[in-house]
Structures are given as structure tokens and as C-alpha cells.
XYZ file of C-alpha atoms in Angstrom:
379
model
C 34.986 42.791 44.384
C 31.539 42.031 46.420
C 30.021 43.289 49.549
C 26.428 43.662 50.840
C 25.743 46.611 48.349
C 26.592 44.606 45.263
C 29.307 43.583 42.967
C 31.825 45.846 41.117
C 34.082 44.691 38.246
C 37.509 46.504 37.834
C 39.590 46.592 34.755
C 43.115 47.908 34.284
C 43.753 49.509 30.808
C 46.410 48.100 28.871
C 49.272 50.436 28.429
C 51.111 49.948 25.010
C 54.847 50.554 25.101
C 55.608 49.755 21.378
C 58.214 51.960 19.668
C 55.778 53.353 16.920
C 52.540 53.385 18.886
C 52.453 57.168 18.651
C 52.252 56.877 15.007
C 49.163 54.483 15.248
C 46.747 57.438 15.650
C 43.792 55.227 14.465
C 43.939 53.140 17.712
C 42.989 56.043 20.038
C 42.473 59.349 18.373
C 39.283 61.257 18.442
C 38.048 59.454 15.264
C 40.095 56.465 16.049
C 38.628 53.051 17.305
C 39.056 53.432 20.971
C 41.232 50.366 21.159
C 42.678 50.867 24.817
C 39.189 50.520 26.182
C 38.694 47.317 24.355
C 42.173 46.107 25.440
C 41.084 46.542 29.009
C 38.843 43.498 28.494
C 40.774 41.581 25.831
C 43.799 41.305 23.714
C 42.334 38.442 21.793
C 42.328 34.784 22.135
C 45.001 32.179 20.899
C 42.044 30.143 20.063
C 40.776 32.524 17.183
C 42.335 32.410 13.788
C 41.932 35.295 11.262
C 42.776 34.300 7.603
C 44.388 36.900 5.561
C 43.464 36.327 1.823
C 46.154 38.382 0.192
C 49.507 38.056 -1.562
C 51.114 36.242 1.190
C 52.941 37.280 4.357
C 56.601 37.682 5.102
C 58.350 36.474 8.266
C 58.329 39.364 10.832
C 59.340 39.163 14.537
C 56.037 40.829 15.466
C 54.088 37.998 13.892
C 56.435 35.213 15.474
C 54.221 32.692 17.023
C 51.100 34.113 15.763
C 51.499 32.787 12.079
C 49.988 29.296 11.545
C 50.310 27.196 8.377
C 48.211 28.632 5.306
C 48.035 27.766 1.721
C 48.958 29.245 -1.642
C 46.179 29.153 -4.182
C 47.804 31.270 -6.925
C 47.270 28.960 -10.065
C 49.056 31.172 -12.766
C 52.658 30.108 -12.457
C 53.849 33.213 -14.222
C 52.002 35.557 -11.857
C 52.876 33.492 -8.644
C 56.384 34.574 -8.831
C 57.572 31.644 -6.669
C 58.306 29.288 -9.561
C 55.280 26.818 -8.884
C 51.491 26.781 -8.629
C 49.425 26.079 -5.522
C 51.252 24.594 -2.626
C 51.507 24.852 1.306
C 54.076 27.641 1.204
C 51.716 30.914 1.537
C 54.612 33.452 2.157
C 54.957 36.444 -0.018
C 57.722 36.046 -2.478
C 57.293 39.779 -3.725
C 55.012 41.131 -6.267
C 57.539 43.242 -8.029
C 57.305 43.796 -11.768
C 58.335 46.373 -14.423
C 56.161 49.124 -16.033
C 56.051 49.512 -19.648
C 59.127 51.732 -19.743
C 61.200 49.168 -17.829
C 61.110 50.696 -14.513
C 60.871 48.578 -11.383
C 57.696 48.715 -9.449
C 58.819 47.367 -5.984
C 57.067 44.724 -4.038
C 54.480 46.299 -1.541
C 54.352 43.631 1.101
C 50.593 44.354 1.373
C 49.612 41.168 3.159
C 52.256 41.651 5.779
C 50.967 45.140 6.468
C 47.478 43.784 6.582
C 48.367 41.067 8.981
C 50.150 43.530 11.445
C 47.251 45.769 11.483
C 45.276 42.860 12.937
C 47.663 41.007 15.109
C 51.126 42.656 15.535
C 52.473 41.526 18.948
C 52.102 43.594 22.091
C 55.887 43.335 22.798
C 57.085 46.838 23.385
C 58.696 46.688 19.891
C 57.374 48.215 16.688
C 53.631 48.523 16.489
C 50.759 46.968 18.171
C 47.929 45.028 16.418
C 44.293 45.334 17.328
C 43.896 41.862 18.617
C 47.583 40.940 19.299
C 46.861 37.464 20.807
C 44.965 36.000 17.952
C 46.474 33.763 15.295
C 47.116 34.662 11.549
C 46.720 32.446 8.694
C 47.979 33.509 5.210
C 45.791 32.415 2.239
C 47.665 33.429 -0.802
C 45.285 34.198 -3.587
C 47.173 37.067 -5.411
C 50.316 37.086 -7.524
C 52.247 39.825 -9.467
C 49.411 40.462 -11.680
C 46.641 40.123 -9.326
C 44.393 36.983 -8.866
C 41.540 35.041 -10.377
C 38.011 34.628 -9.206
C 38.487 30.817 -9.121
C 41.570 31.080 -6.943
C 39.776 33.480 -4.451
C 36.777 31.119 -4.235
C 39.072 28.229 -3.355
C 40.792 30.233 -0.851
C 37.600 31.321 0.793
C 36.376 27.718 1.107
C 39.829 26.346 2.301
C 40.074 29.238 4.955
C 36.621 28.336 6.255
C 37.655 24.644 6.627
C 35.445 23.240 3.799
C 36.629 20.470 1.576
C 38.243 21.851 -1.653
C 38.943 18.888 -4.136
C 42.635 18.430 -4.945
C 43.631 20.294 -1.825
C 44.317 19.203 1.806
C 41.544 20.174 4.366
C 42.508 23.223 6.564
C 43.042 21.718 9.876
C 42.832 25.247 11.586
C 39.629 27.013 10.134
C 39.422 30.544 10.553
C 36.487 32.509 12.404
C 37.335 35.688 10.499
C 38.210 36.232 6.839
C 39.876 39.460 5.829
C 39.696 40.296 2.061
C 41.686 43.412 1.546
C 41.427 43.148 -2.142
C 39.306 44.296 -5.092
C 38.879 45.124 -8.727
C 40.088 48.517 -10.371
C 37.157 48.613 -12.879
C 33.572 47.712 -12.839
C 32.919 44.190 -11.837
C 29.785 42.509 -10.747
C 29.670 39.538 -8.012
C 28.954 36.085 -9.329
C 25.870 35.633 -7.202
C 24.632 32.307 -8.820
C 22.171 30.501 -6.597
C 22.295 27.353 -8.874
C 26.054 26.961 -8.567
C 27.792 25.549 -5.451
C 30.254 27.302 -2.982
C 33.083 25.800 -5.169
C 32.133 27.862 -8.201
C 30.381 31.074 -7.005
C 31.909 33.715 -4.797
C 28.545 34.615 -3.183
C 27.643 31.001 -2.522
C 31.035 30.380 -0.854
C 30.434 33.542 1.398
C 26.988 32.440 2.204
C 28.320 29.009 3.294
C 30.973 30.682 5.613
C 28.238 32.762 7.245
C 26.208 29.628 7.872
C 29.246 27.908 9.586
C 29.453 30.969 11.984
C 32.303 32.805 10.086
C 32.428 36.477 9.444
C 34.055 37.974 6.363
C 35.315 41.516 5.981
C 35.973 43.107 2.727
C 37.378 46.315 1.510
C 35.051 48.629 -0.245
C 37.519 49.736 -2.890
C 39.709 52.686 -3.673
C 38.231 54.207 -6.879
C 36.455 56.925 -5.238
C 33.162 55.769 -6.664
C 30.364 53.353 -6.355
C 31.158 50.457 -4.154
C 28.443 48.174 -5.943
C 30.886 47.836 -8.703
C 34.087 46.624 -6.709
C 34.472 42.781 -6.412
C 34.417 40.934 -3.978
C 33.065 43.773 -1.585
C 30.069 43.853 -3.752
C 29.308 40.434 -2.824
C 26.899 39.341 -0.056
C 27.417 38.298 2.849
C 30.308 40.495 3.764
C 30.816 43.477 5.991
C 32.149 45.939 3.533
C 34.329 48.467 4.770
C 34.991 52.116 3.617
C 38.002 54.324 4.715
C 38.121 57.447 6.887
C 41.110 59.671 7.707
C 42.329 61.185 10.982
C 39.651 63.967 10.646
C 36.736 61.452 10.855
C 35.608 61.912 7.334
C 35.659 59.868 4.173
C 39.142 59.725 2.491
C 39.643 60.937 -0.976
C 39.881 57.470 -2.537
C 37.223 55.559 -0.672
C 34.343 53.846 -2.544
C 30.986 54.790 -1.150
C 27.271 54.023 -1.266
C 25.824 56.222 -3.798
C 22.606 57.933 -2.947
C 19.430 55.895 -3.914
C 21.552 52.975 -4.843
C 20.110 49.502 -4.798
C 22.327 46.584 -3.699
C 25.476 46.268 -1.856
C 27.526 49.471 -0.851
C 29.546 50.424 2.281
C 28.457 48.849 5.391
C 30.662 50.615 7.865
C 33.842 52.719 8.003
C 37.151 52.371 9.662
C 40.406 54.351 9.542
C 42.335 53.729 6.433
C 44.534 56.575 6.280
C 44.688 59.680 4.049
C 47.956 61.617 3.145
C 45.799 64.555 2.212
C 44.243 64.615 5.619
C 47.194 65.693 7.734
C 45.739 67.896 10.289
C 46.756 66.501 13.729
C 48.509 63.650 12.259
C 51.370 62.470 14.336
C 54.915 62.768 12.979
C 56.000 59.840 10.943
C 52.545 58.590 10.156
C 51.914 60.832 7.044
C 48.120 60.482 8.119
C 48.344 56.886 7.015
C 48.083 53.397 8.706
C 51.381 52.261 10.343
C 52.078 48.760 10.238
C 54.552 45.876 9.334
C 56.451 46.011 6.076
C 59.619 44.511 4.619
C 62.761 46.161 3.195
C 63.142 44.099 0.114
C 62.606 45.955 -3.329
C 61.762 42.780 -4.890
C 62.239 39.534 -2.902
C 61.927 39.466 0.988
C 64.764 41.003 2.937
C 64.629 42.543 6.420
C 61.448 43.149 8.516
C 60.551 46.732 8.911
C 57.721 49.205 9.309
C 55.885 52.017 7.319
C 52.636 53.627 6.519
C 50.132 52.684 3.787
C 46.547 53.824 3.092
C 43.537 52.353 1.445
C 40.223 50.623 2.273
C 42.744 47.611 2.335
C 43.929 49.030 5.569
C 40.362 49.825 6.867
C 39.125 46.187 6.365
C 41.709 44.630 8.736
C 40.924 47.363 11.393
C 37.434 45.847 11.420
C 38.661 42.300 11.172
C 40.805 42.907 14.261
C 37.713 44.196 16.233
C 35.760 41.347 15.252
C 38.436 38.906 16.281
C 38.119 40.568 19.722
C 34.350 39.864 19.677
C 35.123 36.140 18.792
C 37.592 36.019 21.563
C 34.920 36.922 23.978
C 32.119 34.883 22.641
C 33.499 32.120 20.447
C 29.942 31.115 19.268
C 29.080 34.566 18.072
C 27.410 34.534 14.464
C 27.775 36.858 11.574
C 24.346 38.522 12.272
C 25.342 39.030 15.946
C 28.679 40.597 15.054
C 27.000 42.962 12.619
C 24.368 43.816 15.421
C 27.222 44.764 17.899
C 29.393 46.678 15.414
C 26.393 48.582 13.888
C 24.853 49.584 17.275
C 28.386 50.794 18.821
C 29.921 52.995 16.010
C 31.361 56.486 16.504
C 29.893 59.348 14.649
C 31.519 60.755 11.542
C 33.021 64.424 11.656
C 30.206 66.813 11.917
C 29.585 68.735 8.795
C 31.725 66.405 6.627
C 30.751 64.224 3.663
C 29.863 61.193 5.619
C 27.836 62.946 8.259
C 26.045 65.161 5.813
C 24.726 62.179 3.966
C 21.373 60.943 4.280
C 21.859 57.818 2.042
C 24.582 56.249 4.333
C 27.368 57.320 1.952
C 29.970 56.006 4.407
C 27.951 53.270 6.234
C 26.457 53.315 9.713
C 29.599 55.108 11.174
C 33.173 54.541 12.409
C 33.871 51.178 14.074
C 34.400 51.414 17.862
C 36.325 48.580 19.255
C 35.973 49.827 22.933
C 32.281 50.084 22.862
C 31.731 46.986 20.731
C 33.723 44.889 23.318
C 31.818 46.679 26.147
C 28.566 45.966 24.494
C 29.229 42.333 23.999
C 30.425 41.870 27.531
C 27.213 43.220 28.854
C 24.914 41.613 26.250
C 26.384 38.073 25.816
């Protein structure tokens, strides 16, 4: 609207009507990400691709039309659990296995859950993703027994659209890479300047940054020093710690240790905490509610459920970053970080994160609404 006194821009807030939206506290609660404010501006662009480097993604109606062809890079046939090595089928066959006592450890459908956090459809069914109009690309790098550094490096390169010898080039390169994976024990990043992007994780990540791609990593769930959790301890990524509904660090989230030198937690986002249940909505268990599958071993029926971890916090940030790319397709990694870091929400007053003077949990909690608003006014 315009008149002699000036111009005014009006926006209509998007009103989610998804069945389980009330369980998605992380989208709009006091210490959530202020998603409705962001949705008044953008639900994401179909031109933006987010690659989910994980264990694969199952078919789910809330991802219908959003999943584009990916690739399976799991080279260990025994671990792959799909009967073969690398191939164009990046779906999740299930990562079920047995413990030493012969008890079934059911498939967790981790990649499906992550994908839903980012881009579950706004269709009045189930849940709603942070950027429901962007596209998701499954890049499978984890099998039953995890994955290898070499498979991950190939996956990063392929997702970015770089040539990988022996593999077809990705025709739809991603602008955002989500790596919700990490080591349990101490592991140092293979930052080897003399090696190429095809053999060094850090060099592959540096190449993606140079190509205008932003990589988001999970800081790890050991409740310890994030510097020792690979690949979140590699640079350049945006490394994400997890907060609960109360706005403080979760019991499991890795942190930036005081006086630490090197890579730590850059920023935090809701990751869920089943020990932090004050004001948690019924059915959420204080965790992050998203897409799942009913199968105990192999995929069965699509369903929903809660999970927690920095694996859930990372795609929250990835979804926000996807909105930024939707608004400004040419945005760079450094510009993304400048927007995110200047618009964060504060942690719970008096909590572990707020009381730290060493950036224990990073610069703050990601704020989708303020980040989008900032980019619109600072293009």
C-alpha cells in the first residue's frame, strides 16, 4: 500500500492447521524459534535443495513431492543392509541389528525424522516443517554400523555438485547440507591442507563454502567437549548444540569448554530433552516431534513421533538457513552466519548457557522469525 505519506508492507501470518502442530513446541514457544513470524514472509522456495546426509529417508506422505533423487554412498555391503554397495537408491532400508544378547535393536528412521523437521509439508496433516516448500535430497552415508569417513567425504562432494570419480554428478546440487551424525568417542577432524576435497573432510567442507553452500553439523550428544566430535569439529560448518523447552542446555548436548581453543558449539537450537518437561505439551515428552516409520526392521507404514539430540537441533538450523536461501539465493556461508548470529534469542536467564562467559552453548538460540526479517531489511 502507498500514499503521499509513504509505503507500508503488510503480511498475513501463516496459521498451521497440522494435526500434531501443538506438540511442536520448538516452533513457537518462549524458547522456540519464532517460526510463525518467519512463515509470514516465506515458507521456503522449491528452488532450494537441502541435502540430508544420514542413513536414508523412507517414503512419507508429508514428504511427497519434496524428495528428489539422491544417492547411497554406503560402501560396506554388510553394514548397508540393502544387499549392495553404492547405488542411486538413497532410501532407508532400516538400521536394525541385534545386541550381544540377541535382543532386537529396532530401526530408528533417523533420516526420516531429520527430513521432517526441515521440510514436512504444510498440508493440515501430521506435523509441519520449518521450510515446507523446499526440496529434500537424501544422501545415504550411514548403515547399520555407522559409516566411514571416506563415504561421508564422497557424500559431501556429491551433494555439493562436485565431480566424484566413479559416480554420476548430482544434477540438483544442494544449497544447504545437514549432517546430523557424529562420533561417540574422541575423534579429530582430518584437516589436511595438502589433500584434496576428495580425501579430506575439512577440504571438502571448505570447497562447499567456496561454492556458496552452507553446512550444518550436530555438535554431539556426549555431554562433553564438542571439539572431539567429528564431523562437527571440522571447519567450516555451523555447529549446533541442543536446548530444551526451558531454554537451557540439554543434559546430553556437547559444549564449548571454557578456554578451549578450536571448534566448539557455534549456536544452539531446540533439540528436545525428556528431562526438561516443565510446560512441555502433551504427547511431546519434551522432545522434537517429526516424521517416523512404524517398521521395527524394514520400512512399513509412515507415522510420527518424538526424538531428541543435537541431531534434531541441527535440522532446525538447517530449516532456518533454507528459508534464508529462499529469500536470497546468492547468500554466502559468511552472510548466513552473520544473519543467524546477529538475530539469536537469549538463553534462559540464570541457566548454564546464560551464565557462561565462554560461549558454552554458542551465541544463542536460533530465531527464524528475526533472521528472516533481518535478511528482508538487509538484502
